[in-house]
């Protein structure tokens, strides 16, 4: 499993921010060709993204590109320009159907074949950000083996359903839960919406912790200040790791004695608790906190 605790976006035509992002310690960088690039700059952005992917060393960060949606008529041209620089994955915005994912996968497969690259080496991350996408989650989540993550796009979704964005965010709670649920059912990562107010550190911490507890494995971000708090929220701390190790040890002991449920500090522990402990250790390993 690759850790995708934080996905940092930057406009694909902003060379300064792309170079800056390359120096930051963030799990994934997303060079954007979609909403953060104005229509008149789309071509400049395509060229800049292709060049940056080829020339800039992003250290250990996963290198992702967000293309424009197929409905814009720009997606094919985006892919033609950036794929030769071999990004690690492509974000598909406004994903509405399984066919959208399959269409992208076919283009990637043809490209990999043509260049002699490993089959399925370029990942797809589908952004679910309209009501139809939420309704079709069951089909989208099973669309293609290349799909590794479902991303919840909060702002577009709110617009699509005529919701008013609030600090508590209840207007998007059902949609966000649906994303987590389908990711869980089909073994995908769930990645949460952006906190657009990058000046409010408290709101960010709160949202990051809340979404981690809901089951998201990561969160989209738009500013360097958001990296540390978000990555921290998705990284188990020493105490949690020690407790998980203790739970597993106790479980193995008690299981040997034919007892699948036992008590620890006055709390009942059984298999689902152990599975969560094992997953926490997996996250700790992916984040480099445990061997
Ligand atoms: N990636 C890399 N570097 C970034 C960055 C980003 N997303 N956002 C800001 N920075 C850099 C700035 O260039 C600045 O660098 P400097 O200190 O060397 O001059 C520093 O971080 C501090 O930035 P700040 O001045 O606080 O913000 P700003 O006014 O320059 O930019 C935004 C604010 C919102 C325009 C900017 O954060 C941004 O472009 N975010 C990404 C937007 C995006 O891609 N949206 C699409 C997905 S929703
Ligand atoms: Mg958008």
mmCIF file of C-alpha atoms and ligand atoms in Angstrom:
data_model
loop_
_atom_site.group_PDB
_atom_site.id
_atom_site.type_symbol
_atom_site.label_atom_id
_atom_site.label_comp_id
_atom_site.label_asym_id
_atom_site.label_seq_id
_atom_site.Cartn_x
_atom_site.Cartn_y
_atom_site.Cartn_z
ATOM 1 C CA UNK A 1 0.000 0.000 0.000
ATOM 2 C CA UNK A 2 1.271 3.465 -0.904
ATOM 3 C CA UNK A 3 0.649 6.162 1.698
ATOM 4 C CA UNK A 4 -1.480 8.939 0.217
ATOM 5 C CA UNK A 5 -2.057 10.926 3.380
ATOM 6 C CA UNK A 6 -1.841 14.287 1.650
ATOM 7 C CA UNK A 7 -2.240 15.114 -2.054
ATOM 8 C CA UNK A 8 -0.890 18.615 -2.707
ATOM 9 C CA UNK A 9 -2.334 20.418 -5.735
ATOM 10 C CA UNK A 10 -0.725 23.198 -7.675
ATOM 11 C CA UNK A 11 -1.707 24.923 -10.926
ATOM 12 C CA UNK A 12 0.045 23.178 -13.825
ATOM 13 C CA UNK A 13 1.103 26.497 -15.353
ATOM 14 C CA UNK A 14 2.755 27.759 -12.146
ATOM 15 C CA UNK A 15 6.408 26.811 -12.455
ATOM 16 C CA UNK A 16 7.340 28.426 -9.157
ATOM 17 C CA UNK A 17 4.858 26.339 -7.156
ATOM 18 C CA UNK A 18 5.767 23.145 -9.004
ATOM 19 C CA UNK A 19 9.440 23.629 -8.127
ATOM 20 C CA UNK A 20 8.519 24.583 -4.599
ATOM 21 C CA UNK A 21 6.367 21.448 -4.226
ATOM 22 C CA UNK A 22 9.309 19.326 -5.330
ATOM 23 C CA UNK A 23 11.204 20.429 -2.215
ATOM 24 C CA UNK A 24 8.390 19.590 0.199
ATOM 25 C CA UNK A 25 7.965 16.294 2.003
ATOM 26 C CA UNK A 26 4.511 15.311 0.872
ATOM 27 C CA UNK A 27 3.178 11.889 -0.093
ATOM 28 C CA UNK A 28 1.716 12.984 -3.446
ATOM 29 C CA UNK A 29 1.885 16.053 -5.643
ATOM 30 C CA UNK A 30 -0.904 16.791 -8.120
ATOM 31 C CA UNK A 31 0.033 18.932 -11.102
ATOM 32 C CA UNK A 32 -3.323 20.351 -12.114
ATOM 33 C CA UNK A 33 -4.586 20.943 -15.629
ATOM 34 C CA UNK A 34 -8.224 21.431 -14.610
ATOM 35 C CA UNK A 35 -9.931 23.998 -12.401
ATOM 36 C CA UNK A 36 -6.862 25.934 -11.243
ATOM 37 C CA UNK A 37 -5.805 26.649 -14.850
ATOM 38 C CA UNK A 38 -7.729 29.220 -16.853
ATOM 39 C CA UNK A 39 -8.955 28.255 -20.310
ATOM 40 C CA UNK A 40 -6.458 30.536 -22.028
ATOM 41 C CA UNK A 41 -3.537 28.842 -20.229
ATOM 42 C CA UNK A 42 -4.426 25.180 -20.809
ATOM 43 C CA UNK A 43 -1.761 24.660 -23.428
ATOM 44 C CA UNK A 44 0.984 26.374 -21.435
ATOM 45 C CA UNK A 45 0.027 24.184 -18.474
ATOM 46 C CA UNK A 46 0.180 20.973 -20.526
ATOM 47 C CA UNK A 47 3.684 21.886 -21.700
ATOM 48 C CA UNK A 48 4.815 22.916 -18.225
ATOM 49 C CA UNK A 49 3.471 19.739 -16.607
ATOM 50 C CA UNK A 50 5.074 17.509 -19.252
ATOM 51 C CA UNK A 51 8.404 19.305 -18.839
ATOM 52 C CA UNK A 52 8.291 19.289 -15.024
ATOM 53 C CA UNK A 53 7.471 15.593 -14.811
ATOM 54 C CA UNK A 54 10.388 14.858 -17.087
ATOM 55 C CA UNK A 55 12.935 17.180 -15.485
ATOM 56 C CA UNK A 56 12.063 17.950 -11.858
ATOM 57 C CA UNK A 57 13.051 15.534 -9.096
ATOM 58 C CA UNK A 58 10.055 15.284 -6.768
ATOM 59 C CA UNK A 59 12.151 13.212 -4.360
ATOM 60 C CA UNK A 60 9.926 10.499 -2.915
ATOM 61 C CA UNK A 61 6.576 12.132 -3.730
ATOM 62 C CA UNK A 62 4.136 10.338 -5.978
ATOM 63 C CA UNK A 63 3.762 12.358 -9.210
ATOM 64 C CA UNK A 64 0.129 12.758 -10.202
ATOM 65 C CA UNK A 65 -1.624 14.793 -12.881
ATOM 66 C CA UNK A 66 -5.226 15.971 -12.769
ATOM 67 C CA UNK A 67 -6.498 16.091 -16.342
ATOM 68 C CA UNK A 68 -9.669 17.834 -17.508
ATOM 69 C CA UNK A 69 -12.860 15.752 -17.573
ATOM 70 C CA UNK A 70 -13.780 13.916 -20.786
ATOM 71 C CA UNK A 71 -16.876 16.139 -21.117
ATOM 72 C CA UNK A 72 -14.615 19.183 -21.640
ATOM 73 C CA UNK A 73 -13.131 17.759 -24.822
ATOM 74 C CA UNK A 74 -9.662 18.487 -23.389
ATOM 75 C CA UNK A 75 -8.833 15.195 -21.671
ATOM 76 C CA UNK A 76 -7.431 13.358 -24.690
ATOM 77 C CA UNK A 77 -5.114 16.255 -25.551
ATOM 78 C CA UNK A 78 -3.994 16.519 -21.900
ATOM 79 C CA UNK A 79 -3.054 12.840 -21.892
ATOM 80 C CA UNK A 80 -1.286 13.003 -25.228
ATOM 81 C CA UNK A 81 0.944 15.789 -23.881
ATOM 82 C CA UNK A 82 1.706 14.499 -20.371
ATOM 83 C CA UNK A 83 1.814 10.721 -20.665
ATOM 84 C CA UNK A 84 5.218 10.610 -22.416
ATOM 85 C CA UNK A 85 6.640 12.004 -19.122
ATOM 86 C CA UNK A 86 5.248 8.938 -17.328
ATOM 87 C CA UNK A 87 3.300 10.248 -14.322
ATOM 88 C CA UNK A 88 2.653 7.746 -11.525
ATOM 89 C CA UNK A 89 -1.074 8.301 -11.787
ATOM 90 C CA UNK A 90 -3.896 10.315 -13.310
ATOM 91 C CA UNK A 91 -6.738 11.994 -11.420
ATOM 92 C CA UNK A 92 -10.001 11.925 -13.352
ATOM 93 C CA UNK A 93 -12.259 14.799 -12.248
ATOM 94 C CA UNK A 94 -16.084 14.757 -12.478
ATOM 95 C CA UNK A 95 -16.159 10.956 -12.730
ATOM 96 C CA UNK A 96 -19.793 10.046 -13.310
ATOM 97 C CA UNK A 97 -19.763 6.470 -14.574
ATOM 98 C CA UNK A 98 -17.695 3.299 -14.715
ATOM 99 C CA UNK A 99 -17.300 3.957 -18.449
ATOM 100 C CA UNK A 100 -15.411 7.195 -17.688
ATOM 101 C CA UNK A 101 -12.805 5.185 -15.755
ATOM 102 C CA UNK A 102 -12.665 2.455 -18.396
ATOM 103 C CA UNK A 103 -12.192 5.006 -21.168
ATOM 104 C CA UNK A 104 -9.215 6.494 -19.337
ATOM 105 C CA UNK A 105 -7.818 3.066 -18.556
ATOM 106 C CA UNK A 106 -7.925 2.054 -22.218
ATOM 107 C CA UNK A 107 -5.938 5.149 -23.227
ATOM 108 C CA UNK A 108 -3.363 4.442 -20.496
ATOM 109 C CA UNK A 109 -3.134 0.761 -21.480
ATOM 110 C CA UNK A 110 -2.530 1.634 -25.155
ATOM 111 C CA UNK A 111 0.143 4.096 -24.102
ATOM 112 C CA UNK A 112 1.900 1.628 -21.800
ATOM 113 C CA UNK A 113 1.887 -0.991 -24.537
ATOM 114 C CA UNK A 114 3.195 1.396 -27.153
ATOM 115 C CA UNK A 115 6.093 2.485 -24.887
ATOM 116 C CA UNK A 116 6.879 -0.957 -23.492
ATOM 117 C CA UNK A 117 5.949 0.153 -19.968
ATOM 118 C CA UNK A 118 4.561 -2.296 -17.447
ATOM 119 C CA UNK A 119 0.821 -2.943 -17.810
ATOM 120 C CA UNK A 120 -1.275 -1.047 -15.213
ATOM 121 C CA UNK A 121 1.782 0.921 -14.045
ATOM 122 C CA UNK A 122 -0.095 4.244 -14.274
ATOM 123 C CA UNK A 123 -2.756 4.416 -11.564
ATOM 124 C CA UNK A 124 -6.191 6.031 -11.793
ATOM 125 C CA UNK A 125 -7.672 8.065 -8.939
ATOM 126 C CA UNK A 126 -11.312 8.952 -9.607
ATOM 127 C CA UNK A 127 -12.663 12.213 -8.254
ATOM 128 C CA UNK A 128 -16.310 11.883 -7.319
ATOM 129 C CA UNK A 129 -17.744 15.369 -7.248
ATOM 130 C CA UNK A 130 -21.241 15.360 -8.569
ATOM 131 C CA UNK A 131 -24.495 13.752 -7.507
ATOM 132 C CA UNK A 132 -24.504 11.268 -10.409
ATOM 133 C CA UNK A 133 -21.015 10.117 -9.426
ATOM 134 C CA UNK A 134 -22.183 9.419 -5.875
ATOM 135 C CA UNK A 135 -25.191 7.479 -7.146
ATOM 136 C CA UNK A 136 -22.953 5.383 -9.440
ATOM 137 C CA UNK A 137 -20.256 4.689 -6.849
ATOM 138 C CA UNK A 138 -20.936 0.954 -6.785
ATOM 139 C CA UNK A 139 -20.162 0.583 -10.504
ATOM 140 C CA UNK A 140 -17.335 3.151 -10.525
ATOM 141 C CA UNK A 141 -15.533 1.424 -7.632
ATOM 142 C CA UNK A 142 -15.431 -1.854 -9.599
ATOM 143 C CA UNK A 143 -14.732 -0.324 -12.997
ATOM 144 C CA UNK A 144 -11.088 -1.201 -13.521
ATOM 145 C CA UNK A 145 -8.068 -2.832 -11.815
ATOM 146 C CA UNK A 146 -6.085 0.359 -12.398
ATOM 147 C CA UNK A 147 -8.334 2.295 -10.016
ATOM 148 C CA UNK A 148 -6.600 2.756 -6.640
ATOM 149 C CA UNK A 149 -8.544 5.545 -4.963
ATOM 150 C CA UNK A 150 -11.869 7.346 -4.737
ATOM 151 C CA UNK A 151 -11.496 11.046 -4.028
ATOM 152 C CA UNK A 152 -14.306 13.171 -2.682
ATOM 153 C CA UNK A 153 -14.442 16.608 -4.335
ATOM 154 C CA UNK A 154 -16.269 18.764 -1.802
ATOM 155 C CA UNK A 155 -16.647 22.124 -3.510
ATOM 156 C CA UNK A 156 -17.964 20.861 -6.853
ATOM 157 C CA UNK A 157 -20.253 18.407 -5.075
ATOM 158 C CA UNK A 158 -21.734 21.160 -2.902
ATOM 159 C CA UNK A 159 -22.363 23.225 -6.028
ATOM 160 C CA UNK A 160 -23.970 20.280 -7.826
ATOM 161 C CA UNK A 161 -26.449 19.553 -5.041
ATOM 162 C CA UNK A 162 -27.173 23.218 -4.222
ATOM 163 C CA UNK A 163 -25.715 22.852 -0.734
ATOM 164 C CA UNK A 164 -24.427 25.740 1.324
ATOM 165 C CA UNK A 165 -20.933 25.002 2.639
ATOM 166 C CA UNK A 166 -20.731 25.192 6.402
ATOM 167 C CA UNK A 167 -17.877 24.755 8.835
ATOM 168 C CA UNK A 168 -19.426 21.575 10.292
ATOM 169 C CA UNK A 169 -19.889 20.162 6.798
ATOM 170 C CA UNK A 170 -23.038 18.102 7.424
ATOM 171 C CA UNK A 171 -24.302 19.030 3.951
ATOM 172 C CA UNK A 172 -21.611 16.716 2.507
ATOM 173 C CA UNK A 173 -21.574 14.060 5.186
ATOM 174 C CA UNK A 174 -23.685 11.492 3.324
ATOM 175 C CA UNK A 175 -21.599 11.819 0.154
ATOM 176 C CA UNK A 176 -18.306 11.575 2.038
ATOM 177 C CA UNK A 177 -19.532 8.505 3.934
ATOM 178 C CA UNK A 178 -20.646 6.940 0.648
ATOM 179 C CA UNK A 179 -17.136 7.380 -0.741
ATOM 180 C CA UNK A 180 -15.587 5.739 2.350
ATOM 181 C CA UNK A 181 -18.106 2.897 2.265
ATOM 182 C CA UNK A 182 -17.491 2.038 -1.396
ATOM 183 C CA UNK A 183 -13.738 2.325 -1.006
ATOM 184 C CA UNK A 184 -13.971 -0.098 1.914
ATOM 185 C CA UNK A 185 -16.135 -2.529 -0.024
ATOM 186 C CA UNK A 186 -13.820 -2.668 -3.026
ATOM 187 C CA UNK A 187 -10.416 -2.306 -1.386
ATOM 188 C CA UNK A 188 -9.635 1.219 -2.574
ATOM 189 C CA UNK A 189 -8.227 4.213 -0.732
ATOM 190 C CA UNK A 190 -10.674 6.967 0.191
ATOM 191 C CA UNK A 191 -9.346 10.512 0.004
ATOM 192 C CA UNK A 192 -11.248 13.445 1.439
ATOM 193 C CA UNK A 193 -12.080 16.944 0.207
ATOM 194 C CA UNK A 194 -9.925 20.063 0.443
ATOM 195 C CA UNK A 195 -10.154 22.447 3.379
ATOM 196 C CA UNK A 196 -10.129 25.619 1.309
ATOM 197 C CA UNK A 197 -9.521 27.994 4.230
ATOM 198 C CA UNK A 198 -5.757 27.486 4.430
ATOM 199 C CA UNK A 199 -5.369 30.278 6.973
ATOM 200 C CA UNK A 200 -7.439 28.473 9.625
ATOM 201 C CA UNK A 201 -5.106 25.877 11.123
ATOM 202 C CA UNK A 202 -7.648 24.827 13.725
ATOM 203 C CA UNK A 203 -10.368 24.060 11.146
ATOM 204 C CA UNK A 204 -7.885 22.009 9.156
ATOM 205 C CA UNK A 205 -6.782 19.913 12.139
ATOM 206 C CA UNK A 206 -10.394 19.301 13.070
ATOM 207 C CA UNK A 207 -11.396 18.276 9.536
ATOM 208 C CA UNK A 208 -8.342 16.081 9.053
ATOM 209 C CA UNK A 209 -8.960 14.205 12.304
ATOM 210 C CA UNK A 210 -12.663 13.887 11.593
ATOM 211 C CA UNK A 211 -12.107 12.402 8.150
ATOM 212 C CA UNK A 212 -9.413 10.028 9.422
ATOM 213 C CA UNK A 213 -11.924 8.753 11.991
ATOM 214 C CA UNK A 214 -14.555 8.352 9.257
ATOM 215 C CA UNK A 215 -12.208 5.966 7.440
ATOM 216 C CA UNK A 216 -10.492 8.188 4.886
ATOM 217 C CA UNK A 217 -6.827 7.350 4.285
ATOM 218 C CA UNK A 218 -5.849 10.825 3.123
ATOM 219 C CA UNK A 219 -6.961 14.316 2.205
ATOM 220 C CA UNK A 220 -6.488 16.700 -0.693
ATOM 221 C CA UNK A 221 -4.611 19.897 0.164
ATOM 222 C CA UNK A 222 -3.827 23.155 -1.605
ATOM 223 C CA UNK A 223 -1.166 24.895 0.479
ATOM 224 C CA UNK A 224 2.233 23.882 1.915
ATOM 225 C CA UNK A 225 1.036 24.818 5.425
ATOM 226 C CA UNK A 226 -1.510 22.022 5.202
ATOM 227 C CA UNK A 227 1.033 19.234 4.671
ATOM 228 C CA UNK A 228 2.247 18.688 8.221
ATOM 229 C CA UNK A 229 -1.101 18.729 10.083
ATOM 230 C CA UNK A 230 -2.777 16.521 7.489
ATOM 231 C CA UNK A 231 0.012 13.954 7.235
ATOM 232 C CA UNK A 232 0.178 13.881 11.040
ATOM 233 C CA UNK A 233 -3.566 13.199 11.326
ATOM 234 C CA UNK A 234 -3.158 10.088 9.174
ATOM 235 C CA UNK A 235 0.000 8.849 10.891
ATOM 236 C CA UNK A 236 -0.433 6.677 13.982
ATOM 237 C CA UNK A 237 1.569 8.038 16.916
ATOM 238 C CA UNK A 238 3.948 6.041 19.162
ATOM 239 C CA UNK A 239 1.271 5.422 21.783
ATOM 240 C CA UNK A 240 -1.231 4.090 19.229
ATOM 241 C CA UNK A 241 1.403 1.847 17.670
ATOM 242 C CA UNK A 242 2.438 0.454 21.070
ATOM 243 C CA UNK A 243 -1.198 -0.192 21.996
ATOM 244 C CA UNK A 244 -1.893 -1.956 18.676
ATOM 245 C CA UNK A 245 1.170 -4.182 19.154
ATOM 246 C CA UNK A 246 0.023 -4.991 22.691
ATOM 247 C CA UNK A 247 -3.496 -5.852 21.491
ATOM 248 C CA UNK A 248 -2.186 -8.220 18.848
ATOM 249 C CA UNK A 249 0.177 -9.913 21.295
ATOM 250 C CA UNK A 250 -2.633 -10.398 23.855
ATOM 251 C CA UNK A 251 -4.965 -11.662 21.156
ATOM 252 C CA UNK A 252 -2.473 -14.280 19.974
ATOM 253 C CA UNK A 253 -1.988 -15.437 23.560
ATOM 254 C CA UNK A 254 -5.687 -15.617 24.306
ATOM 255 C CA UNK A 255 -6.501 -17.211 20.939
ATOM 256 C CA UNK A 256 -4.011 -20.016 21.722
ATOM 257 C CA UNK A 257 -5.999 -20.674 24.876
ATOM 258 C CA UNK A 258 -9.171 -20.968 22.799
ATOM 259 C CA UNK A 259 -10.505 -17.539 23.755
ATOM 260 C CA UNK A 260 -11.243 -15.204 20.828
ATOM 261 C CA UNK A 261 -12.612 -12.389 23.002
ATOM 262 C CA UNK A 262 -10.811 -11.027 26.051
ATOM 263 C CA UNK A 263 -10.720 -7.951 28.256
ATOM 264 C CA UNK A 264 -8.013 -5.304 28.274
ATOM 265 C CA UNK A 265 -8.265 -2.399 30.734
ATOM 266 C CA UNK A 266 -11.957 -3.105 31.224
ATOM 267 C CA UNK A 267 -12.756 -3.079 27.469
ATOM 268 C CA UNK A 268 -13.815 -6.074 25.402
ATOM 269 C CA UNK A 269 -11.463 -6.945 22.543
ATOM 270 C CA UNK A 270 -12.371 -9.300 19.717
ATOM 271 C CA UNK A 271 -11.541 -9.867 16.060
ATOM 272 C CA UNK A 272 -12.717 -6.550 14.478
ATOM 273 C CA UNK A 273 -10.652 -4.648 17.053
ATOM 274 C CA UNK A 274 -7.628 -6.761 16.130
ATOM 275 C CA UNK A 275 -8.177 -6.157 12.411
ATOM 276 C CA UNK A 276 -8.236 -2.398 13.086
ATOM 277 C CA UNK A 277 -5.009 -2.735 15.072
ATOM 278 C CA UNK A 278 -3.400 -4.615 12.171
ATOM 279 C CA UNK A 279 -4.520 -1.915 9.736
ATOM 280 C CA UNK A 280 -3.148 0.796 11.993
ATOM 281 C CA UNK A 281 0.225 -0.977 11.917
ATOM 282 C CA UNK A 282 -0.020 -1.193 8.119
ATOM 283 C CA UNK A 283 -0.574 2.572 7.971
ATOM 284 C CA UNK A 284 2.346 3.107 10.343
ATOM 285 C CA UNK A 285 4.568 1.002 8.072
ATOM 286 C CA UNK A 286 3.407 2.842 4.925
ATOM 287 C CA UNK A 287 4.266 6.125 6.677
ATOM 288 C CA UNK A 288 7.713 4.810 7.598
ATOM 289 C CA UNK A 289 6.981 4.764 11.354
ATOM 290 C CA UNK A 290 7.447 1.024 11.759
ATOM 291 C CA UNK A 291 9.583 -1.590 10.024
HETATM 292 N N1 LIG B 1 2.104 24.282 -4.051
HETATM 293 C C1 LIG B 1 3.374 24.717 -3.916
HETATM 294 N N2 LIG B 1 3.721 25.893 -3.366
HETATM 295 C C2 LIG B 1 2.709 26.674 -2.930
HETATM 296 C C3 LIG B 1 1.368 26.270 -3.040
HETATM 297 C C4 LIG B 1 1.076 25.030 -3.624
HETATM 298 N N3 LIG B 1 -0.170 24.594 -3.751
HETATM 299 N N4 LIG B 1 0.582 27.229 -2.502
HETATM 300 C C5 LIG B 1 1.400 28.208 -2.073
HETATM 301 N N5 LIG B 1 2.692 27.886 -2.340
HETATM 302 C C6 LIG B 1 3.888 28.649 -2.002
HETATM 303 C C7 LIG B 1 3.821 30.087 -2.483
HETATM 304 O O1 LIG B 1 4.322 30.171 -3.787
HETATM 305 C C8 LIG B 1 4.660 30.797 -1.468
HETATM 306 O O2 LIG B 1 6.012 30.574 -1.776
HETATM 307 P P1 LIG B 1 7.178 31.613 -1.263
HETATM 308 O O3 LIG B 1 7.031 31.712 0.234
HETATM 309 O O4 LIG B 1 8.461 30.958 -1.684
HETATM 310 O O5 LIG B 1 6.897 32.887 -1.971
HETATM 311 C C9 LIG B 1 4.371 30.042 -0.172
HETATM 312 O O6 LIG B 1 3.951 28.743 -0.576
HETATM 313 C C10 LIG B 1 3.306 30.673 0.686
HETATM 314 O O7 LIG B 1 2.146 30.864 -0.110
HETATM 315 P P2 LIG B 1 1.073 31.999 0.241
HETATM 316 O O8 LIG B 1 1.649 33.346 -0.074
HETATM 317 O O9 LIG B 1 0.557 31.794 1.614
HETATM 318 O O10 LIG B 1 -0.102 31.667 -0.755
HETATM 319 P P3 LIG B 1 -0.368 32.282 -2.203
HETATM 320 O O11 LIG B 1 -1.171 33.529 -2.026
HETATM 321 O O12 LIG B 1 0.909 32.375 -2.966
HETATM 322 O O13 LIG B 1 -1.277 31.156 -2.865
HETATM 323 C C11 LIG B 1 -3.175 29.873 -3.383
HETATM 324 C C12 LIG B 1 -2.552 30.836 -2.384
HETATM 325 C C13 LIG B 1 -4.484 29.366 -2.844
HETATM 326 C C14 LIG B 1 -3.422 30.616 -4.696
HETATM 327 C C15 LIG B 1 -2.175 28.706 -3.589
HETATM 328 O O14 LIG B 1 -1.999 28.073 -2.352
HETATM 329 C C16 LIG B 1 -2.532 27.706 -4.664
HETATM 330 O O15 LIG B 1 -2.331 27.968 -5.842
HETATM 331 N N6 LIG B 1 -3.014 26.500 -4.265
HETATM 332 C C17 LIG B 1 -3.329 25.460 -5.183
HETATM 333 C C18 LIG B 1 -4.604 25.739 -5.953
HETATM 334 C C19 LIG B 1 -5.026 24.545 -6.758
HETATM 335 O O16 LIG B 1 -4.215 23.876 -7.360
HETATM 336 N N7 LIG B 1 -6.338 24.264 -6.780
HETATM 337 C C20 LIG B 1 -6.860 23.114 -7.473
HETATM 338 C C21 LIG B 1 -7.234 21.997 -6.561
HETATM 339 S S1 LIG B 1 -8.606 22.346 -5.538
HETATM 340 MG MG1 LIG B 2 -13.131 21.336 -9.171
#
